[in-house]
Coordinates of C-alpha atoms in Angstrom, one line a residue:
M1329 CA 21.8 -12.8 -52.6
L1330 CA 18.7 -12.2 -50.5
A1331 CA 17.6 -14.3 -47.5
K1332 CA 14.5 -14.0 -45.2
V1333 CA 14.2 -15.1 -41.6
N1334 CA 11.1 -15.2 -39.4
S1335 CA 11.2 -13.6 -35.9
C1336 CA 8.9 -11.6 -33.6
I1337 CA 8.4 -8.1 -32.0
I1338 CA 6.8 -7.6 -28.6
I1339 CA 4.0 -4.9 -28.8
G1340 CA 2.6 -4.4 -25.3
V1341 CA 2.0 -8.0 -24.2
E1342 CA 1.5 -9.5 -27.6
G1343 CA 3.8 -10.8 -30.3
L1344 CA 3.9 -9.3 -33.8
S1345 CA 5.4 -11.2 -36.7
L1346 CA 8.7 -9.8 -37.9
E1347 CA 10.4 -10.6 -41.2
I1348 CA 14.2 -10.1 -41.3
E1349 CA 15.5 -9.5 -44.8
V1350 CA 19.2 -9.8 -45.4
D1351 CA 20.8 -8.7 -48.6
I1352 CA 24.4 -9.3 -49.6
A1353 CA 25.7 -7.3 -52.6
S1354 CA 29.0 -6.4 -54.1
G1355 CA 30.5 -3.1 -53.1
L1356 CA 32.5 -1.6 -50.3
P1357 CA 32.3 -3.6 -47.0
M1358 CA 29.4 -2.2 -45.0
F1359 CA 26.8 -3.5 -42.5
S1360 CA 23.7 -1.4 -42.2
T1361 CA 20.4 -2.2 -40.3
V1362 CA 17.2 -0.4 -41.3
G1363 CA 13.6 -0.6 -40.0
L1364 CA 13.6 1.6 -36.8
P1365 CA 16.3 -0.3 -34.8
D1366 CA 17.2 1.0 -31.4
G1367 CA 20.8 1.1 -30.0
A1368 CA 20.9 -2.6 -29.0
V1369 CA 19.7 -3.7 -32.5
K1370 CA 22.3 -1.4 -34.3
E1371 CA 25.1 -2.9 -32.2
S1372 CA 24.1 -6.4 -33.2
K1373 CA 26.4 -6.1 -36.3
D1374 CA 29.5 -6.3 -34.0
R1375 CA 28.1 -9.3 -32.0
V1376 CA 27.0 -11.1 -35.2
K1377 CA 30.3 -10.6 -37.0
A1378 CA 32.3 -11.9 -34.1
A1379 CA 30.0 -14.8 -33.4
I1380 CA 30.1 -16.0 -37.1
K1381 CA 33.9 -15.8 -37.2
N1382 CA 34.4 -17.5 -33.9
C1383 CA 32.1 -20.4 -34.8
G1384 CA 34.3 -21.1 -37.9
Y1385 CA 32.2 -19.6 -40.6
D1386 CA 33.2 -17.1 -43.3
F1387 CA 31.8 -13.6 -42.8
P1388 CA 31.2 -12.0 -46.2
N1389 CA 33.4 -9.0 -46.8
K1390 CA 30.7 -7.2 -48.9
R1391 CA 27.8 -4.7 -48.6
I1392 CA 25.3 -6.2 -46.1
T1393 CA 21.8 -4.7 -45.6
V1394 CA 19.4 -5.9 -42.9
N1395 CA 15.8 -4.8 -43.1
L1396 CA 13.4 -5.4 -40.2
A1397 CA 9.9 -5.4 -41.5
P1398 CA 7.4 -3.9 -40.7
A1399 CA 9.7 -0.9 -40.9
N1400 CA 7.3 1.5 -39.1
V1401 CA 7.5 -0.3 -35.7
K1402 CA 10.4 0.4 -33.4
K1403 CA 12.6 -2.6 -32.7
E1404 CA 14.5 -3.0 -29.4
G1405 CA 16.6 -5.5 -27.6
A1406 CA 19.3 -8.0 -28.6
G1407 CA 16.9 -10.9 -29.5
Y1408 CA 17.4 -10.4 -33.2
D1409 CA 21.1 -11.4 -33.2
L1410 CA 20.6 -15.1 -33.9
P1411 CA 18.1 -14.6 -36.8
I1412 CA 20.3 -11.9 -38.4
A1413 CA 23.4 -14.2 -38.2
L1414 CA 21.5 -17.1 -39.8
G1415 CA 20.1 -14.7 -42.4
I1416 CA 23.7 -13.7 -43.3
L1417 CA 24.8 -17.3 -43.5
S1418 CA 21.8 -18.1 -45.7
A1419 CA 22.4 -15.1 -48.0
N1420 CA 26.0 -16.2 -48.3
G1421 CA 24.9 -19.6 -49.6
L1422 CA 25.5 -21.8 -46.5
I1423 CA 21.9 -22.4 -45.4
P1424 CA 19.2 -23.1 -48.1
P1425 CA 16.4 -20.5 -47.8
E1426 CA 13.6 -23.1 -47.6
K1427 CA 15.2 -24.4 -44.4
L1428 CA 14.5 -21.1 -42.7
S1429 CA 11.0 -20.5 -44.0
C1430 CA 9.2 -22.9 -41.6
Y1431 CA 10.9 -21.7 -38.3
S1432 CA 10.7 -18.6 -36.2
I1433 CA 14.1 -17.7 -34.6
V1434 CA 15.0 -15.5 -31.6
G1435 CA 18.1 -15.1 -29.4
E1436 CA 21.0 -12.9 -28.4
L1437 CA 24.5 -13.8 -29.4
S1438 CA 27.7 -13.5 -27.4
L1439 CA 31.0 -12.9 -29.2
D1440 CA 31.9 -16.6 -29.0
G1441 CA 28.6 -17.6 -30.6
K1442 CA 26.8 -18.6 -27.4
V1443 CA 23.0 -18.0 -27.6
R1444 CA 21.8 -16.0 -24.6
G1445 CA 18.2 -15.8 -23.2
V1446 CA 15.9 -12.9 -23.9
R1447 CA 12.8 -11.4 -22.3
G1448 CA 9.2 -12.0 -23.5
M1449 CA 9.6 -15.5 -24.9
L1450 CA 6.1 -16.7 -24.2
P1451 CA 4.3 -14.2 -26.5
V1452 CA 7.0 -14.9 -29.1
V1453 CA 6.2 -18.7 -29.1
L1454 CA 2.5 -18.0 -29.1
N1455 CA 2.9 -15.8 -32.1
A1456 CA 4.9 -18.5 -33.9
R1457 CA 2.2 -21.1 -33.2
D1458 CA -0.5 -18.8 -34.5
Q1459 CA 1.5 -18.2 -37.7
Q1460 CA 1.5 -22.1 -38.1
M1461 CA 5.3 -22.3 -38.0
K1462 CA 6.7 -25.8 -37.8
G1463 CA 9.0 -24.8 -34.9
I1464 CA 10.9 -22.1 -33.2
L1465 CA 14.6 -21.9 -32.4
V1466 CA 15.0 -20.4 -28.9
P1467 CA 17.9 -19.9 -26.5
S1468 CA 18.3 -22.9 -24.2
E1469 CA 17.8 -20.6 -21.2
N1470 CA 14.2 -19.9 -22.4
S1471 CA 13.3 -23.4 -23.3
K1472 CA 11.3 -24.1 -20.1
E1473 CA 9.2 -21.0 -20.7
A1474 CA 8.7 -21.7 -24.4
G1475 CA 7.9 -25.4 -23.8
V1476 CA 4.6 -24.7 -22.1
V1477 CA 3.0 -23.9 -25.5
D1478 CA 1.4 -26.8 -27.3
G1479 CA 1.3 -27.2 -31.1
I1480 CA 4.8 -26.1 -32.0
E1481 CA 8.3 -27.6 -31.8
V1482 CA 10.6 -25.7 -29.4
I1483 CA 14.2 -26.3 -30.4
P1484 CA 16.7 -25.2 -27.6
I1485 CA 19.9 -23.7 -29.0
H1486 CA 23.2 -23.3 -27.0
Y1487 CA 25.5 -22.0 -29.8
L1488 CA 25.2 -20.5 -33.2
Y1489 CA 26.8 -23.5 -34.9
E1490 CA 24.1 -25.8 -33.3
A1491 CA 21.4 -23.8 -35.1
V1492 CA 23.3 -24.0 -38.4
E1493 CA 23.9 -27.8 -38.1
Y1494 CA 20.2 -28.4 -37.1
L1495 CA 18.9 -26.4 -40.1
L1496 CA 21.3 -28.3 -42.4
G1497 CA 20.1 -31.7 -41.0
E1498 CA 23.6 -32.4 -39.6
R1499 CA 22.5 -32.4 -35.9
E1500 CA 19.5 -33.8 -34.1
I1501 CA 18.0 -31.7 -31.4
E1502 CA 15.1 -33.1 -29.4
P1503 CA 12.2 -30.5 -29.1
Y1504 CA 11.8 -29.4 -25.6
K1505 CA 8.5 -30.1 -23.9
N1506 CA 7.4 -29.3 -20.4
S1507 CA 5.4 -31.7 -18.3
F1508 CA 2.0 -30.1 -17.5
D1509 CA 1.9 -31.7 -14.0
T1510 CA 5.2 -30.3 -12.9
T1511 CA 4.9 -26.9 -14.7
F1512 CA 1.4 -26.0 -13.6
S1513 CA 1.6 -27.1 -10.0
H1514 CA -0.4 -25.3 -7.3
E1515 CA 2.0 -25.5 -4.4
E1516 CA 1.0 -23.0 -1.8
D1517 CA 3.2 -21.0 0.6
S1518 CA 2.5 -22.8 3.9
S1519 CA 4.0 -19.9 5.9
L1520 CA 0.9 -17.8 5.2
D1521 CA -2.5 -18.8 6.5
F1522 CA -5.5 -17.0 8.0
S1523 CA -5.3 -19.4 10.9
D1524 CA -2.3 -17.4 12.1
V1525 CA -4.4 -14.2 12.5
K1526 CA -5.8 -13.8 16.0
G1527 CA -9.1 -12.0 16.3
Q1528 CA -10.2 -9.5 13.6
E1529 CA -13.1 -11.7 12.6
H1530 CA -15.0 -8.8 11.0
A1531 CA -11.9 -8.1 8.8
K1532 CA -11.6 -11.8 7.8
R1533 CA -15.2 -11.8 6.8
A1534 CA -14.7 -8.6 4.7
L1535 CA -11.6 -10.0 3.0
E1536 CA -13.6 -13.2 2.2
I1537 CA -16.2 -11.1 0.5
A1538 CA -13.5 -9.1 -1.3
A1539 CA -11.9 -12.3 -2.6
S1540 CA -15.2 -13.8 -3.7
G1541 CA -16.2 -10.8 -5.8
N1542 CA -12.8 -9.3 -6.6
H1543 CA -13.7 -6.1 -4.6
N1544 CA -11.0 -3.5 -3.8
V1545 CA -10.4 -3.0 -0.1
L1546 CA -9.2 0.0 2.0
L1547 CA -7.9 -0.8 5.4
K1548 CA -7.6 1.9 8.0
G1549 CA -6.2 1.4 11.5
P1550 CA -3.4 2.0 14.0
P1551 CA 0.1 0.5 13.6
G1552 CA 0.3 -3.1 14.7
A1553 CA -3.4 -3.8 14.3
G1554 CA -2.8 -6.5 11.6
K1555 CA -3.5 -4.7 8.3
T1556 CA -0.4 -6.0 6.6
M1557 CA -0.7 -9.5 8.0
L1558 CA -4.3 -9.7 6.7
A1559 CA -3.4 -8.3 3.3
R1560 CA -0.5 -10.7 2.7
R1561 CA -2.8 -13.7 3.3
I1562 CA -5.6 -12.7 0.9
T1563 CA -3.9 -14.7 -2.0
T1564 CA -4.3 -17.9 0.0
I1565 CA -8.1 -17.6 -0.2
L1566 CA -8.3 -16.6 -3.9
P1567 CA -9.3 -19.3 -6.4
Q1568 CA -6.3 -21.0 -8.1
L1569 CA -5.2 -19.7 -11.4
S1570 CA -6.7 -21.3 -14.5
F1571 CA -4.3 -22.2 -17.3
E1572 CA -5.5 -19.3 -19.4
E1573 CA -4.9 -16.9 -16.5
A1574 CA -1.5 -18.4 -15.9
L1575 CA -0.5 -17.7 -19.6
E1576 CA -1.7 -14.1 -19.3
T1577 CA 0.2 -13.5 -16.1
T1578 CA 3.4 -15.3 -17.3
K1579 CA 3.5 -13.2 -20.5
I1580 CA 3.5 -10.0 -18.5
H1581 CA 6.2 -11.1 -16.1
S1582 CA 8.3 -12.5 -19.0
I1583 CA 8.2 -9.2 -20.9
A1584 CA 9.0 -7.3 -17.7
G1585 CA 12.0 -9.6 -17.0
T1586 CA 10.6 -10.6 -13.6
L1587 CA 10.0 -14.3 -14.4
P1588 CA 12.3 -16.5 -12.3
E1589 CA 14.8 -18.6 -14.3
D1590 CA 13.5 -21.9 -12.9
V1591 CA 9.8 -21.0 -13.5
A1592 CA 8.2 -22.0 -16.8
L1593 CA 4.7 -20.8 -15.9
I1594 CA 3.4 -18.7 -13.1
S1595 CA 0.8 -20.9 -11.3
Q1596 CA 0.2 -18.8 -8.2
R1597 CA -1.6 -15.6 -8.1
P1598 CA 0.9 -12.7 -7.9
F1599 CA 1.2 -10.5 -4.8
R1600 CA 2.9 -7.2 -5.5
A1601 CA 3.7 -4.8 -2.7
P1602 CA 5.6 -1.8 -4.1
H1603 CA 7.3 0.7 -1.8
H1604 CA 5.8 4.2 -1.6
T1605 CA 8.9 5.7 -3.2
I1606 CA 8.1 4.0 -6.5
S1607 CA 8.1 6.1 -9.7
D1608 CA 5.1 6.8 -12.0
A1609 CA 6.4 4.3 -14.7
G1610 CA 7.2 1.8 -12.0
L1611 CA 3.7 1.7 -10.7
I1612 CA 1.6 2.3 -13.9
G1613 CA 4.1 1.3 -16.6
G1614 CA 5.7 3.4 -19.3
G1615 CA 9.2 4.5 -20.4
S1616 CA 10.4 5.6 -23.8
Y1617 CA 9.4 2.1 -25.0
P1618 CA 6.5 1.3 -22.6
K1619 CA 6.9 -1.7 -20.3
P1620 CA 4.4 -3.0 -17.8
G1621 CA 4.3 -1.5 -14.2
E1622 CA 3.3 -3.0 -10.9
V1623 CA -0.4 -2.7 -11.7
S1624 CA 0.1 -5.0 -14.7
L1625 CA 2.5 -7.3 -12.8
A1626 CA -0.4 -7.8 -10.3
H1627 CA -2.8 -8.8 -13.1
N1628 CA -4.9 -11.8 -11.9
G1629 CA -3.5 -11.2 -8.4
V1630 CA -3.3 -8.7 -5.6
L1631 CA -1.7 -5.2 -5.5
F1632 CA -1.0 -4.2 -1.9
L1633 CA -0.2 -0.5 -1.2
D1634 CA 0.9 -0.3 2.4
E1635 CA 1.1 3.2 4.0
L1636 CA -1.1 4.5 1.3
T1637 CA -0.9 8.1 2.4
E1638 CA 2.9 8.1 2.0
F1639 CA 2.5 7.6 -1.8
R1640 CA 2.6 10.8 -3.8
K1641 CA -0.9 12.2 -4.5
R1642 CA -0.3 12.4 -8.2
L1643 CA 0.7 8.8 -8.3
L1644 CA -2.4 7.7 -6.4
E1645 CA -4.6 9.6 -8.9
M1646 CA -3.1 7.6 -11.7
L1647 CA -4.7 4.5 -10.2
R1648 CA -8.2 5.7 -11.1
Q1649 CA -8.1 4.6 -14.7
P1650 CA -6.9 1.0 -14.1
L1651 CA -9.3 0.6 -11.2
E1652 CA -12.2 1.5 -13.6
D1653 CA -11.1 0.0 -16.9
R1654 CA -9.0 -2.9 -15.5
K1655 CA -6.3 -2.0 -18.0
V1656 CA -3.6 0.7 -18.5
T1657 CA -3.4 2.6 -21.7
I1658 CA 0.0 4.3 -22.3
A1659 CA 0.1 6.7 -25.2
R1660 CA 3.3 7.8 -27.0
V1661 CA 3.8 9.9 -30.2
N1662 CA 4.2 6.9 -32.4
M1663 CA 2.2 4.3 -30.5
S1664 CA -0.5 3.6 -27.9
L1665 CA -0.2 0.4 -25.9
A1666 CA -2.7 -1.3 -23.5
F1667 CA -1.5 -3.5 -20.6
P1668 CA -3.9 -5.6 -18.7
A1669 CA -4.4 -4.6 -15.1
D1670 CA -7.2 -6.7 -13.6
F1671 CA -6.1 -6.9 -10.0
L1672 CA -7.6 -6.8 -6.5
L1673 CA -6.3 -3.7 -4.8
V1674 CA -5.7 -3.8 -1.0
A1675 CA -4.6 -0.5 0.4
A1676 CA -3.7 0.2 4.1
Y1677 CA -3.1 3.5 5.9
N1678 CA -2.9 4.9 9.4
P1679 CA -5.5 7.5 10.6
C1680 CA -2.9 10.2 11.2
P1681 CA 0.9 10.8 11.2
C1682 CA 1.5 9.2 14.6
G1683 CA -1.1 6.5 13.8
F1684 CA -3.2 6.6 16.9
H1685 CA -6.0 9.1 16.1
G1686 CA -9.2 7.6 17.5
D1687 CA -7.4 4.8 19.3
R1688 CA -8.7 4.4 22.8
G1689 CA -5.6 2.6 24.0
N1690 CA -3.0 5.2 22.8
R1691 CA -2.9 9.0 22.9
C1692 CA -2.7 10.8 19.6
I1693 CA -0.1 13.6 19.5
C1694 CA -1.3 15.1 16.2
N1695 CA -3.3 18.2 16.0
A1696 CA -6.4 18.6 13.8
V1697 CA -4.5 20.3 10.9
Q1698 CA -1.9 17.6 10.8
V1699 CA -4.6 14.9 10.7
Q1700 CA -6.5 16.8 7.9
N1701 CA -3.3 17.3 5.8
Y1702 CA -2.4 13.6 6.2
I1703 CA -5.8 12.3 5.1
S1704 CA -6.2 14.8 2.4
K1705 CA -3.7 12.9 0.2
L1706 CA -6.6 10.5 -0.5
S1707 CA -8.9 12.2 -2.8
G1708 CA -12.7 11.7 -2.9
P1709 CA -12.7 10.2 -6.4
L1710 CA -10.0 7.6 -5.4
L1711 CA -11.8 6.7 -2.2
D1712 CA -15.0 6.3 -4.2
R1713 CA -13.4 3.7 -6.4
M1714 CA -12.5 1.5 -3.4
D1715 CA -15.4 -0.9 -3.0
M1716 CA -14.9 -1.8 0.7
H1717 CA -13.8 0.6 3.5
L1718 CA -12.7 -1.3 6.6
E1719 CA -11.6 0.0 10.0
I1720 CA -9.2 -2.3 11.8
G1721 CA -9.0 -1.7 15.5
A1722 CA -6.2 -2.5 17.9
L1723 CA -6.3 -6.1 19.1
P1724 CA -7.2 -6.5 22.9
Y1725 CA -4.9 -8.6 25.0
S1726 CA -7.5 -11.3 25.5
E1727 CA -7.6 -12.0 21.8
M1728 CA -3.8 -11.8 21.4
N1729 CA -3.2 -14.3 24.2
T1730 CA -5.8 -16.8 23.0
T1731 CA -4.7 -20.3 22.0
A1732 CA -7.9 -21.0 20.0
K1733 CA -7.1 -21.6 16.3
S1734 CA -8.9 -19.4 13.7
E1735 CA -10.4 -20.7 10.5
S1736 CA -7.8 -21.8 8.0
S1737 CA -7.3 -20.3 4.5
S1738 CA -8.4 -23.6 2.9
E1739 CA -11.7 -23.5 4.7
I1740 CA -12.4 -19.9 3.6
R1741 CA -11.2 -20.7 0.1
Q1742 CA -13.9 -23.4 -0.3
R1743 CA -16.6 -20.8 0.2
V1744 CA -14.8 -18.4 -2.1
N1745 CA -14.6 -21.1 -4.8
R1746 CA -18.3 -21.7 -4.6
A1747 CA -19.1 -18.0 -5.0
H1748 CA -16.7 -17.8 -8.0
A1749 CA -18.4 -20.8 -9.5
I1750 CA -21.8 -19.0 -9.3
Q1751 CA -20.3 -15.9 -10.9
K1752 CA -18.6 -18.0 -13.7
A1753 CA -22.0 -19.6 -14.5
R1754 CA -23.7 -16.1 -14.4
F1755 CA -21.2 -14.5 -16.8
S1756 CA -20.4 -17.4 -19.0
Q1757 CA -22.2 -15.9 -22.0
L1758 CA -21.0 -12.4 -21.4
K1759 CA -17.7 -10.8 -22.5
G1760 CA -15.5 -8.5 -20.3
S1761 CA -16.8 -9.6 -16.9
R1762 CA -15.4 -12.4 -14.7
S1763 CA -16.5 -11.2 -11.3
N1764 CA -19.2 -9.2 -9.6
A1765 CA -16.9 -6.2 -9.2
A1766 CA -16.5 -5.9 -12.9
M1767 CA -20.2 -5.7 -13.7
S1768 CA -21.3 -2.8 -15.9
P1769 CA -24.3 -0.6 -14.9
S1770 CA -26.6 -2.6 -17.2
M1771 CA -25.5 -5.9 -15.6
V1772 CA -26.0 -4.4 -12.1
E1773 CA -29.5 -3.5 -13.1
K1774 CA -30.1 -7.1 -14.4
Y1775 CA -28.4 -9.2 -11.7
C1776 CA -28.7 -7.0 -8.5
T1777 CA -32.4 -6.6 -8.0
I1778 CA -33.5 -6.2 -4.4
D1779 CA -36.9 -6.2 -2.7
N1780 CA -38.7 -3.2 -1.4
T1781 CA -37.4 -3.5 2.2
G1782 CA -33.8 -3.7 1.0
R1783 CA -34.4 -0.8 -1.4
S1784 CA -35.8 1.4 1.3
L1785 CA -32.7 0.6 3.5
L1786 CA -30.4 1.4 0.6
Q1787 CA -32.2 4.7 -0.1
M1788 CA -32.0 5.8 3.5
S1789 CA -28.2 5.0 3.6
V1790 CA -27.4 6.8 0.4
E1791 CA -29.2 9.9 1.5
R1792 CA -27.7 10.0 5.0
L1793 CA -24.2 9.1 4.0
G1794 CA -24.2 11.3 0.9
L1795 CA -23.0 8.4 -1.3
S1796 CA -22.4 8.9 -5.0
A1797 CA -23.9 6.9 -7.9
R1798 CA -20.6 4.9 -8.1
A1799 CA -20.8 4.1 -4.4
Y1800 CA -24.5 3.0 -4.9
H1801 CA -23.5 0.6 -7.6
R1802 CA -20.6 -0.7 -5.6
I1803 CA -22.9 -1.5 -2.6
L1804 CA -25.2 -3.4 -4.9
K1805 CA -22.2 -5.4 -6.3
I1806 CA -21.0 -6.2 -2.8
A1807 CA -24.5 -7.3 -1.8
R1808 CA -24.6 -9.5 -4.8
T1809 CA -21.4 -11.2 -3.7
I1810 CA -22.6 -11.6 -0.1
A1811 CA -25.8 -13.3 -1.5
D1812 CA -23.6 -15.6 -3.6
L1813 CA -21.7 -16.6 -0.5
D1814 CA -25.0 -17.4 1.1
D1815 CA -26.0 -19.3 -2.1
S1816 CA -29.0 -17.0 -2.4
G1817 CA -30.5 -16.3 -5.8
S1818 CA -31.9 -13.0 -4.7
I1819 CA -30.4 -10.1 -2.7
E1820 CA -32.1 -9.8 0.6
K1821 CA -32.2 -7.1 3.3
Q1822 CA -29.4 -8.6 5.4
H1823 CA -27.1 -8.7 2.4
V1824 CA -27.7 -5.0 1.7
A1825 CA -27.3 -4.1 5.3
E1826 CA -23.9 -5.8 5.5
A1827 CA -22.8 -4.3 2.2
I1828 CA -23.6 -0.8 3.5
Q1829 CA -21.3 -1.4 6.5
Y1830 CA -18.3 -1.5 4.2
R1831 CA -18.9 2.1 2.9
R1832 CA -19.2 4.0 6.2
L1833 CA -15.6 5.3 6.1
G1834 CA -16.2 6.9 2.7

């Protein structure tokens, strides 16, 4: 007898409908799985057989064939255990086929029949809703995450026998539903605030501009100047995540397995700060079956690379594509996947190995060759893709010892929100751009017009500093953001002058 069960495959960050066909025929006892299964899927036969027996059901001592369609897409993970088990019980006559047709099913089985949680539940539920399924049977561990999706019943399952009894109508299971108010709360980390930062007013201003237009920032300065302290507080002035952005972010973290158990939906902008010893796949993403890396985990948030010159040069060069395209494309022989990577990059580095080159208060012990070798790890093309270059000086004692309170993050965020509202209105009818930093050349030409005085100043700066065409466009984008902060419809000379200040290190 043949039975069919609906499930889902994760391709990149999206769900693809999967049909699991189970055929039981006469012949020598055998259990075969076809359809490009990986090792974990092939091993499911032992888990499924033990779970069915230990839950008190008869396991057919016949020839069992399980087909995972579409057969040309690789299947991985243990999330197909539950649908395969239910398919076998249906093919054996226990569950009527029509009971399975309106549900999508996913879950790993332990040997005693307990249903364990799996990664990537959110895109699975979204796929089931898009396929107009009545409901989806999910492990109870994943019910919080699955419950954030409207328009589909989420049925939490603890054991295999619960799923069987529910499908047979012998057990009532209340669909799980999250409360939007508790799930999508914007509780901020009160331990981080710009009011804690003494001095460095020029750096705070630059980070406010960066947050307003989503401009990448490069911080250069001696140890202890406050580069890390400033970078870790930038998320406190970014606009709060919208529900759509929260879904995008949660999908990525769910697939990567970094979503905390007690969190149903990520409602705070992510801040990722990988160590400089990270691997290529860890930063960019990849593997034999590609998974998202840190650049994708920082999507809609901040990626902070501290001690930038300590990262391998080859690794830094890999950042060039995501910085331009705001996505990562990973190609393999049998597939090509794209992971979103729209993040704000904040990078910090010391001016030399000892850290005090050019510092008036401390003597540098590095020679010219050491300094050159140290800085040469940062290539011209990479530096050119950093919108804002900022030098952070050592803080004088008078500013360290002051008792005056600086401007708080909430006050800065109000101005950032106003600038974002202007950009949202500007780009509302356009696709692919949500910030000034993401404007295409044609959009720069349309929205970044300047008067003759500002144009003369920009021309002189480009010629004297030897700036590239990319740097020229980035100055215009920064000037547009500064004008938005001033609530100015046109870009004026002072906006251009301030924008140029943030390219001098390049």
